[in-house]
mmCIF file of C-alpha atoms in Angstrom:
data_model
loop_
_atom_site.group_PDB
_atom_site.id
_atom_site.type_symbol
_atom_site.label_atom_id
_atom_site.label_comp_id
_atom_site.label_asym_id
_atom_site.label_seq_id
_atom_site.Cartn_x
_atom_site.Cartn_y
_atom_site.Cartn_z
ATOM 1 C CA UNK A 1 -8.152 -11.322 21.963
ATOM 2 C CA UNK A 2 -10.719 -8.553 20.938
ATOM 3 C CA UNK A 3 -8.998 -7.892 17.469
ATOM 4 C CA UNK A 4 -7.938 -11.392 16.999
ATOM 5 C CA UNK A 5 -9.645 -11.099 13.774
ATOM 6 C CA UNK A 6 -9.024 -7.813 12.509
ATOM 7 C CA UNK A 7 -4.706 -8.609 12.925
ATOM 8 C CA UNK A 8 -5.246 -11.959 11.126
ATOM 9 C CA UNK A 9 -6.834 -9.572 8.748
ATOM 10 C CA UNK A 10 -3.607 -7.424 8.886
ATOM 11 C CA UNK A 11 -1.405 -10.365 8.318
ATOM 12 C CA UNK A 12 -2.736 -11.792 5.404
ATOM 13 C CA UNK A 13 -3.145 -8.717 3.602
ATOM 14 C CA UNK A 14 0.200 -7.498 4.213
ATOM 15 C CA UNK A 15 1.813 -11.106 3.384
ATOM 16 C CA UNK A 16 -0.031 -10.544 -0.472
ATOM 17 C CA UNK A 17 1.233 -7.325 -0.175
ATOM 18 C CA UNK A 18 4.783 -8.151 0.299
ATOM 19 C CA UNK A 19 4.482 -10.546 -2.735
ATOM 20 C CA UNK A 20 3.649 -7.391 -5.331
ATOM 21 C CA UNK A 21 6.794 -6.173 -5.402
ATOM 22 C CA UNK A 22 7.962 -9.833 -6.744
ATOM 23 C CA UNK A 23 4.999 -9.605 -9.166
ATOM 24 C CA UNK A 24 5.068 -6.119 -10.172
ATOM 25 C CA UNK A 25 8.949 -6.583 -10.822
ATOM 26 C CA UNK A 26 8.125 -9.461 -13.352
ATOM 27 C CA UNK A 27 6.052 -7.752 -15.099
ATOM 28 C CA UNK A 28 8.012 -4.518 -15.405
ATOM 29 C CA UNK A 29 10.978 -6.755 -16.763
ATOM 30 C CA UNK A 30 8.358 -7.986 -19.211
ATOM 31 C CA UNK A 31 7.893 -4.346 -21.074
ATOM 32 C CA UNK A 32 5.218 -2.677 -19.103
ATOM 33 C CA UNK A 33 5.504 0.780 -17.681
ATOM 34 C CA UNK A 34 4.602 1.268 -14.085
ATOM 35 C CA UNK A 35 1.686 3.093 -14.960
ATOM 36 C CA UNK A 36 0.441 1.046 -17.172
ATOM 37 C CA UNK A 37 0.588 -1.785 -14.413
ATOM 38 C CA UNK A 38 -1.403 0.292 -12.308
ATOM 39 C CA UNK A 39 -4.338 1.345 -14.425
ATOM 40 C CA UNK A 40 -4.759 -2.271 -15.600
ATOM 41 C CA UNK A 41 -4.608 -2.929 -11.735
ATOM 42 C CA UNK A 42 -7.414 -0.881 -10.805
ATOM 43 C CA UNK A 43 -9.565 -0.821 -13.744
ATOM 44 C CA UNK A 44 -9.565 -4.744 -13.241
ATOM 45 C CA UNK A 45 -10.115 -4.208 -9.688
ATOM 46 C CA UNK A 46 -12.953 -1.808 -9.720
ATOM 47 C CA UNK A 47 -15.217 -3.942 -12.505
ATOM 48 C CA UNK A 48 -14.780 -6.920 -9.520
ATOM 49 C CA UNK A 49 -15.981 -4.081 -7.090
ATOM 50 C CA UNK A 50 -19.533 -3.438 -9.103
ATOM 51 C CA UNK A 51 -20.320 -7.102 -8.685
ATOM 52 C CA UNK A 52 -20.862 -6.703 -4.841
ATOM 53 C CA UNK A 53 -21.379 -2.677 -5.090
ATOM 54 C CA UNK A 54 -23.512 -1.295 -7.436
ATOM 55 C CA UNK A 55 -27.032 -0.088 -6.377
ATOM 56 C CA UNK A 56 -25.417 3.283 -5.170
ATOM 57 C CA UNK A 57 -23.027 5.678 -6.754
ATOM 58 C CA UNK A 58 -23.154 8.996 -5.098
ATOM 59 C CA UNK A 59 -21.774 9.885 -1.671
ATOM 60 C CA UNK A 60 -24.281 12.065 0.722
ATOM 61 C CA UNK A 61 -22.497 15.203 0.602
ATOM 62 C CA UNK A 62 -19.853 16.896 -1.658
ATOM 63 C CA UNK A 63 -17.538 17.110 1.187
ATOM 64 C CA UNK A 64 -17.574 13.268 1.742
ATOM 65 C CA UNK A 65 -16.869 13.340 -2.576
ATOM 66 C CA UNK A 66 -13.915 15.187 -2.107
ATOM 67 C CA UNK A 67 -12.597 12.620 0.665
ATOM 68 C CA UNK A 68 -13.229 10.334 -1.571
ATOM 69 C CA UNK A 69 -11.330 12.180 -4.479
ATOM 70 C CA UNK A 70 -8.083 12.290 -1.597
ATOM 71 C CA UNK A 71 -8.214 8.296 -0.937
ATOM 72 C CA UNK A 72 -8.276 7.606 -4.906
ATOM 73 C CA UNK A 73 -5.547 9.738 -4.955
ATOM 74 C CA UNK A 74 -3.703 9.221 -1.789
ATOM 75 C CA UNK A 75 -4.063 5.552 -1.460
ATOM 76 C CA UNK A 76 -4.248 4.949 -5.730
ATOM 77 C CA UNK A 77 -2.451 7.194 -8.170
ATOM 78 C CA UNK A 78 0.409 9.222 -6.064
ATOM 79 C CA UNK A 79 0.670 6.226 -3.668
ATOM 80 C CA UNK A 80 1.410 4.000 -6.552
ATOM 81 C CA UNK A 81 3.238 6.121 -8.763
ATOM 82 C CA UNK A 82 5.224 8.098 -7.072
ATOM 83 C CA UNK A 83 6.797 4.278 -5.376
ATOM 84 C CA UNK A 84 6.981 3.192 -8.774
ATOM 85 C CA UNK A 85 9.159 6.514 -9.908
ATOM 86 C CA UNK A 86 11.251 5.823 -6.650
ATOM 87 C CA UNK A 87 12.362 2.498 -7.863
ATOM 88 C CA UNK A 88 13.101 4.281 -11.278
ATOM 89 C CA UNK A 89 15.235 6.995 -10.353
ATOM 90 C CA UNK A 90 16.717 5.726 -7.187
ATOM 91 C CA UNK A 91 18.576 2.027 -5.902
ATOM 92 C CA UNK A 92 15.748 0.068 -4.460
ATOM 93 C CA UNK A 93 17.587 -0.522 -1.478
ATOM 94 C CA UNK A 94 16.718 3.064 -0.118
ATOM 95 C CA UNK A 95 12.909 2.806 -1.195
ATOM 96 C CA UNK A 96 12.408 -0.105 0.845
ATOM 97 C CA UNK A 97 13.708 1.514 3.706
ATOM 98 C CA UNK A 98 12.017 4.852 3.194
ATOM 99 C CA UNK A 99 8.475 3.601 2.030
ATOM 100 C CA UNK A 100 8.854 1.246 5.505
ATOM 101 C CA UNK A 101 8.944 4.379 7.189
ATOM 102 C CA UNK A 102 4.730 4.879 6.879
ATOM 103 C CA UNK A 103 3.625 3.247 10.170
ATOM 104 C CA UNK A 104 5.706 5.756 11.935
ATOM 105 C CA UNK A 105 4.502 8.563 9.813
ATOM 106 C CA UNK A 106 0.725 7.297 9.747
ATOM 107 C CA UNK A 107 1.165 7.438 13.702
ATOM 108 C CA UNK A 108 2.240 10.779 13.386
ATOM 109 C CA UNK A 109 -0.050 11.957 11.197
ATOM 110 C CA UNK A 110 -3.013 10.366 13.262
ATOM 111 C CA UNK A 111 -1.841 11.584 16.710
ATOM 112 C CA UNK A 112 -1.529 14.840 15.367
ATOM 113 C CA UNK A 113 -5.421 14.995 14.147
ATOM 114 C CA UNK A 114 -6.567 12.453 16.938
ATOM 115 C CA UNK A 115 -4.828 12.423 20.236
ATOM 116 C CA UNK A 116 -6.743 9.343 20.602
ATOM 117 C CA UNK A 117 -4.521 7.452 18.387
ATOM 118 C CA UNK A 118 -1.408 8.836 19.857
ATOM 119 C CA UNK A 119 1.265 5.826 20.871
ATOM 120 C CA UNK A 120 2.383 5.135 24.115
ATOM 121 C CA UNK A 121 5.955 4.735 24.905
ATOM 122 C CA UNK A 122 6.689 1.377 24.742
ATOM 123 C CA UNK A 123 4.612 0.973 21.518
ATOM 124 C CA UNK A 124 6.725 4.099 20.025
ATOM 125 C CA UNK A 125 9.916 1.966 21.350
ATOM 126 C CA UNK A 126 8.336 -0.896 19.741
ATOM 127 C CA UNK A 127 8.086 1.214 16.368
ATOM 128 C CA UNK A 128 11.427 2.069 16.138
ATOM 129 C CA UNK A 129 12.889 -1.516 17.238
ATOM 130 C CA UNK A 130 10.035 -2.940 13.808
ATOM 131 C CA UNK A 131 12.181 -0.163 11.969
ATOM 132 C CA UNK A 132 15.604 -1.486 13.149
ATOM 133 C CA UNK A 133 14.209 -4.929 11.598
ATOM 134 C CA UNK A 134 13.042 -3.422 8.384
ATOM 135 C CA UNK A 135 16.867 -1.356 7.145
ATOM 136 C CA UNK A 136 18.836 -5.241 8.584
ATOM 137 C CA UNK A 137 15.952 -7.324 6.432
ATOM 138 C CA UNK A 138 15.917 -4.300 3.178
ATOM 139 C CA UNK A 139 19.905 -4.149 2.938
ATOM 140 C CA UNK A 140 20.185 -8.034 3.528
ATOM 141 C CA UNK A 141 24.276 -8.003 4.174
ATOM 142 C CA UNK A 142 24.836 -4.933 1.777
ATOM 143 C CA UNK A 143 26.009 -2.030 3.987
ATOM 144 C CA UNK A 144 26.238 0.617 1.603
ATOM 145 C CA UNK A 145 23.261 3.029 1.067
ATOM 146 C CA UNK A 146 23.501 5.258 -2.431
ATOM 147 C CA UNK A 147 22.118 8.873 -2.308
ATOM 148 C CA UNK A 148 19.522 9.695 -4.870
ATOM 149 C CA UNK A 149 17.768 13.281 -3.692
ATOM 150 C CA UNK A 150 14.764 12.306 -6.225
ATOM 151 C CA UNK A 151 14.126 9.268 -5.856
ATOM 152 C CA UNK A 152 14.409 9.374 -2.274
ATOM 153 C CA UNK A 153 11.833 12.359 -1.926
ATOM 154 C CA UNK A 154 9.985 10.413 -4.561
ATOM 155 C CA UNK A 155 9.829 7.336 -1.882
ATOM 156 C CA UNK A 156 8.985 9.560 1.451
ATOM 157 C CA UNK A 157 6.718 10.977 -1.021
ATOM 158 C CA UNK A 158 4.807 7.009 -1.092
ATOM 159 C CA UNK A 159 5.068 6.677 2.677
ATOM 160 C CA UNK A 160 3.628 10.364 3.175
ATOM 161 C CA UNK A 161 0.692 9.426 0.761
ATOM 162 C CA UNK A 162 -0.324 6.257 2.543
ATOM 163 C CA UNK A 163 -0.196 7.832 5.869
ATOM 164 C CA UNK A 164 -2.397 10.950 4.912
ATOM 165 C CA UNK A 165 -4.500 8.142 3.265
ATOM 166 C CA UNK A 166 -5.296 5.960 6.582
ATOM 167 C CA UNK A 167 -6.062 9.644 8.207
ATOM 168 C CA UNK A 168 -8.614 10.413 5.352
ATOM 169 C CA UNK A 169 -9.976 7.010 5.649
ATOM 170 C CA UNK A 170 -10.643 6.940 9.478
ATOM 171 C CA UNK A 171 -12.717 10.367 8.994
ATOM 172 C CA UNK A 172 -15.158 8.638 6.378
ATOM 173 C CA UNK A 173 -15.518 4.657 7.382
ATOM 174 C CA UNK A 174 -18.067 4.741 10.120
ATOM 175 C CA UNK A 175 -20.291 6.638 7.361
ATOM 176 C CA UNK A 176 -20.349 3.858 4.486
ATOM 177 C CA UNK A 177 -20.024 -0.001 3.441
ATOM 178 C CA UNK A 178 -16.420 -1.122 3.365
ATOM 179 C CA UNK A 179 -17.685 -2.093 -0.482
ATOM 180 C CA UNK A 180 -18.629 1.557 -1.264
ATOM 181 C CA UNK A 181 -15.995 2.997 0.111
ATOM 182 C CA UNK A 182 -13.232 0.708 -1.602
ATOM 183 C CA UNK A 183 -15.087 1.160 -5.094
ATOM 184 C CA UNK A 184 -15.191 4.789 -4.918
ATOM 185 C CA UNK A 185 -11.435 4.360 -4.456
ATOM 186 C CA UNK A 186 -10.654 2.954 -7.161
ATOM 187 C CA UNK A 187 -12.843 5.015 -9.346
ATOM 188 C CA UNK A 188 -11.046 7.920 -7.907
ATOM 189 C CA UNK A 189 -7.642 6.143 -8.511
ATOM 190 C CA UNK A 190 -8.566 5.479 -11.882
ATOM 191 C CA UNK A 191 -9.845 9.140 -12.887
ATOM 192 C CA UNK A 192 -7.219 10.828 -11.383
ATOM 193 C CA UNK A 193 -4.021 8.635 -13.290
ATOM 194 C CA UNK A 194 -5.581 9.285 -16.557
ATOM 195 C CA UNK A 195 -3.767 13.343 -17.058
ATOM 196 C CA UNK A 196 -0.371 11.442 -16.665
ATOM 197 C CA UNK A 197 -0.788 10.006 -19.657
ATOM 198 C CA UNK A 198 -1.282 12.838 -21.178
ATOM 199 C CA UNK A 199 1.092 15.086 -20.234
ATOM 200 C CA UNK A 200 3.902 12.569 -18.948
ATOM 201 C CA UNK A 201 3.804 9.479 -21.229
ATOM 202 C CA UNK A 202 0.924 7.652 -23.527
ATOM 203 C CA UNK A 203 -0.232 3.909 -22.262
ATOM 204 C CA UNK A 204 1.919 1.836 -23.472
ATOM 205 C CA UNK A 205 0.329 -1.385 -23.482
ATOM 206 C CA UNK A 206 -0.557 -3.658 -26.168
ATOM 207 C CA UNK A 207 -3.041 -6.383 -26.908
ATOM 208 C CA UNK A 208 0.113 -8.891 -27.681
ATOM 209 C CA UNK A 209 1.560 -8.413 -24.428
ATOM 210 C CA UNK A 210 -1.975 -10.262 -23.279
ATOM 211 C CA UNK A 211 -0.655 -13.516 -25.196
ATOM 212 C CA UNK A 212 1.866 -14.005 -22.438
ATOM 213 C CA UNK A 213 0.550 -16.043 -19.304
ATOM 214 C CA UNK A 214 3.281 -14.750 -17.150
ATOM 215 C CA UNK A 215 1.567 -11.442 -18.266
ATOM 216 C CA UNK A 216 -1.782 -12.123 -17.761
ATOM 217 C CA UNK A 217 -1.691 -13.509 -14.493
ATOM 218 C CA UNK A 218 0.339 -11.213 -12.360
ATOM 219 C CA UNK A 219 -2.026 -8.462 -13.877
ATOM 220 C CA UNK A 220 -5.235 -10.558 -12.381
ATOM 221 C CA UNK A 221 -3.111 -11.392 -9.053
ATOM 222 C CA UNK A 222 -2.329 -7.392 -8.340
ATOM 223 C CA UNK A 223 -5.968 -6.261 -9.291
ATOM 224 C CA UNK A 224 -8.393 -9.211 -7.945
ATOM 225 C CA UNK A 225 -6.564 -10.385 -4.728
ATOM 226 C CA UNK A 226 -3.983 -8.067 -4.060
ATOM 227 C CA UNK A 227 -6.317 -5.154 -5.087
ATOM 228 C CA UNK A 228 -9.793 -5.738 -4.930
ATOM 229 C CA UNK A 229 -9.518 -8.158 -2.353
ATOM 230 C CA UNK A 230 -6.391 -6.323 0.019
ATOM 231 C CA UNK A 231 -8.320 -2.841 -0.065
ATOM 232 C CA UNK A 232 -11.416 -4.511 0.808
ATOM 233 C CA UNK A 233 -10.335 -6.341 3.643
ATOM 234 C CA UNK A 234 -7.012 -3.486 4.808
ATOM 235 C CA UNK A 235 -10.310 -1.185 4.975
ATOM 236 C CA UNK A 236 -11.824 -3.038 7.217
ATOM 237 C CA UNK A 237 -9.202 -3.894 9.214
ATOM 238 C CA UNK A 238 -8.449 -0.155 9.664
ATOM 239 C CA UNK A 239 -11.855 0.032 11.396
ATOM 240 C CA UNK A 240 -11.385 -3.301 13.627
ATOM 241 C CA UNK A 241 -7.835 -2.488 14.852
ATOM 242 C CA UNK A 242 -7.345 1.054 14.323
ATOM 243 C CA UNK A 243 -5.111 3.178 11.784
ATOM 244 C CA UNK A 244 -2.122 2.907 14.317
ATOM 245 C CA UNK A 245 -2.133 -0.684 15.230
ATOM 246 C CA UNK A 246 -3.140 -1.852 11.793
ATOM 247 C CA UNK A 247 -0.381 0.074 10.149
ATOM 248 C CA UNK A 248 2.082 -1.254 12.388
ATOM 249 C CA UNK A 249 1.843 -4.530 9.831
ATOM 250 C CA UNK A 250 2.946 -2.664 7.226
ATOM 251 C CA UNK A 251 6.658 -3.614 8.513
ATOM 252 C CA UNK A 252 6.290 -6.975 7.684
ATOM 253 C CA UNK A 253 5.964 -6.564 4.261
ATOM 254 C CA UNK A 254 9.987 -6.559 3.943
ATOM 255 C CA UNK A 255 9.737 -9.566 5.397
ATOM 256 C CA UNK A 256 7.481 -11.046 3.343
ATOM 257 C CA UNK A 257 8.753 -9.804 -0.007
ATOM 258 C CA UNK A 258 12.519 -11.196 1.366
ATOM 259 C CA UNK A 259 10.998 -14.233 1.341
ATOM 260 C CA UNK A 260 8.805 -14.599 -1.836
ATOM 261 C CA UNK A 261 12.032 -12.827 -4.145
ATOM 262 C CA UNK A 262 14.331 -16.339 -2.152
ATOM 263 C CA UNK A 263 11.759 -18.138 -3.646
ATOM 264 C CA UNK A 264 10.855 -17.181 -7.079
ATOM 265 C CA UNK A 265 13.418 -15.240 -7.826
ATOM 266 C CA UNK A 266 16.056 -16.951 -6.431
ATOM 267 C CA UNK A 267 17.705 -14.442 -4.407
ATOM 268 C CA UNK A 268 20.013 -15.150 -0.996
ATOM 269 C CA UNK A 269 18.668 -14.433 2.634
ATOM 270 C CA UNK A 270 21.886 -13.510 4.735
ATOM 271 C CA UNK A 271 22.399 -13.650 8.285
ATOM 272 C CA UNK A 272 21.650 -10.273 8.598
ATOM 273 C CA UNK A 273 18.396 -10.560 6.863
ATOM 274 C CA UNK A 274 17.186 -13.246 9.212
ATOM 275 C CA UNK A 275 18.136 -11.499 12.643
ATOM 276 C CA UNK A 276 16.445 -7.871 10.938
ATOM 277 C CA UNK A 277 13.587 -10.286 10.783
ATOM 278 C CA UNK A 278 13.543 -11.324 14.513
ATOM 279 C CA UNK A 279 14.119 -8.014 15.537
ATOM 280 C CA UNK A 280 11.086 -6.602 13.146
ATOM 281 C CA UNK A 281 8.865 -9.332 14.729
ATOM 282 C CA UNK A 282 9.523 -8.128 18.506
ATOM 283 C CA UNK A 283 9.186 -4.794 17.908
ATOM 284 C CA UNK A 284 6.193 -5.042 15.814
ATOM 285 C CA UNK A 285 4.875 -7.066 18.809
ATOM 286 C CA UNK A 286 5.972 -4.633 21.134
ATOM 287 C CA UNK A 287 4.281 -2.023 19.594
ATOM 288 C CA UNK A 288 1.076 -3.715 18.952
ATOM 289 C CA UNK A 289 0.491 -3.563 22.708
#
């Protein structure tokens, strides 16, 4: 019962989450480029973070800058884009599965650095059952997987990212305000997107596109609750829980996104779906022990 709080933390923020990919899908279907959807994201995201963080700016060393530099990066730009590219030049099927892979390699990753953090067996069992879950819920009754070298690189790439950005995070947290930290993140993010549209492809967006509602407010649900408010409170959790434990949530976002897509976007939930989910909730459990 000690981190009661800290997994309904978890929860929620991995149940909003789960519901971006619904989101970001709409809006991608709508004309915008996934960079585009991320820039507006976090631009959005970090003007909500000055109105609770703003009296301080600078880190205390140039070392804890450069972390910071890493987390915009790891957990902003690469995360987002290289997830975003997946989907683009590989069946979405396989990203699912391979960007569910970052609890294992976030516990990898952290018992490497931190023997601390390192699982036990039955929570490494536990890992691999949540996995199990995940590839039943992600393929949903379709048995066929399709090969795409780049896009799945592009997708371990994601998972990669995410873990090396709970690692970086851990190192830095005790130091500052959840608020400081999460702001600098997104300035980081934001900074460190700009070259790619440069030397990859211009922004794309335009002031009509802002007419649409649809538009407008799946832009303000990624950046104020599923950004500003997820990193906020995913940071914190981090700290409560643990990078291990608190990653170990990050299965249920299949789950979760299953669900929202049968509702909004009207898509079926086989029998295979549902008993991937059962088995993703008791290893998830498992492991949480």
């Amino acid at each position: 019962m000690k981190h009661i709080w800290g997994y309904i933390g978890a929860l929620a923020v991995v149940c909003i989450w789960g519901s971006t990919f619904v989101s970001s899908k709409v809006l991608l279907e709508k004309g915008l480029r996934p960079a585009d959807i991320f820039l507006v994201r976090f631009v959005i995201a970090y003007l909500c973070m000055l109105t609770i963080s703003h009296r301080r700016f600078r880190s205390g060393s140039w070392h804890d800058e450069l972390v910071f530099v890493l987390l915009g990066i790891m957990g902003g730009s690469l995360y987002f884009l290289t997830e975003n590219m997946a989907l683009c030049h590989g069946w979405a099927t396989n990203v699912s599965i391979l960007v569910s892979t970052a609890p294992l390699l976030t516990a990898l990753v952290c018992s490497f650095f931190y023997p601390s953090e390192r699982m036990r067996g039955w929570q490494v069992v536990g890992s691999l059952v949540a996995f199990v879950g995940v590839v039943l819920v992600v393929l949903n009754g379709q048995l066929v997987l399709h090969l795409n070298p780049l896009g799945d690189m592009l997708a371990l790439s994601a998972a990669l990212a995410w873990a090396f950005y709970s690692l970086l995070l851990r190192r830095i947290m005790g130091r500052y305000s959840m608020s400081f930290i999460t702001r600098k993140i997104f300035a980081y993010g934001i900074i460190t997107i700009l070259p790619y549209f440069w030397l990859v492809e211009p922004f794309s967006m335009t002031a009509t596109m802002l007419t649409d509602w649809s538009i407008v407010g799946n832009l303000l649900f990624l950046s104020v609750i599923a950004s500003h408010g997820c990193f906020l409170l995913w940071n914190w959790v981090l700290r409560e829980v643990g990078v291990v434990h608190a990653s170990n949530f990050i299965y249920l976002q299949s789950l979760v996104t299953m669900a929202v897509s049968a509702i909004v976007l009207d898509e079926r939930i086989t029998p295979m779906a549902i008993t991937g989910a059962a088995i993703l909730i008791l290893g998830m459990l498992r492991a949480l022990k």
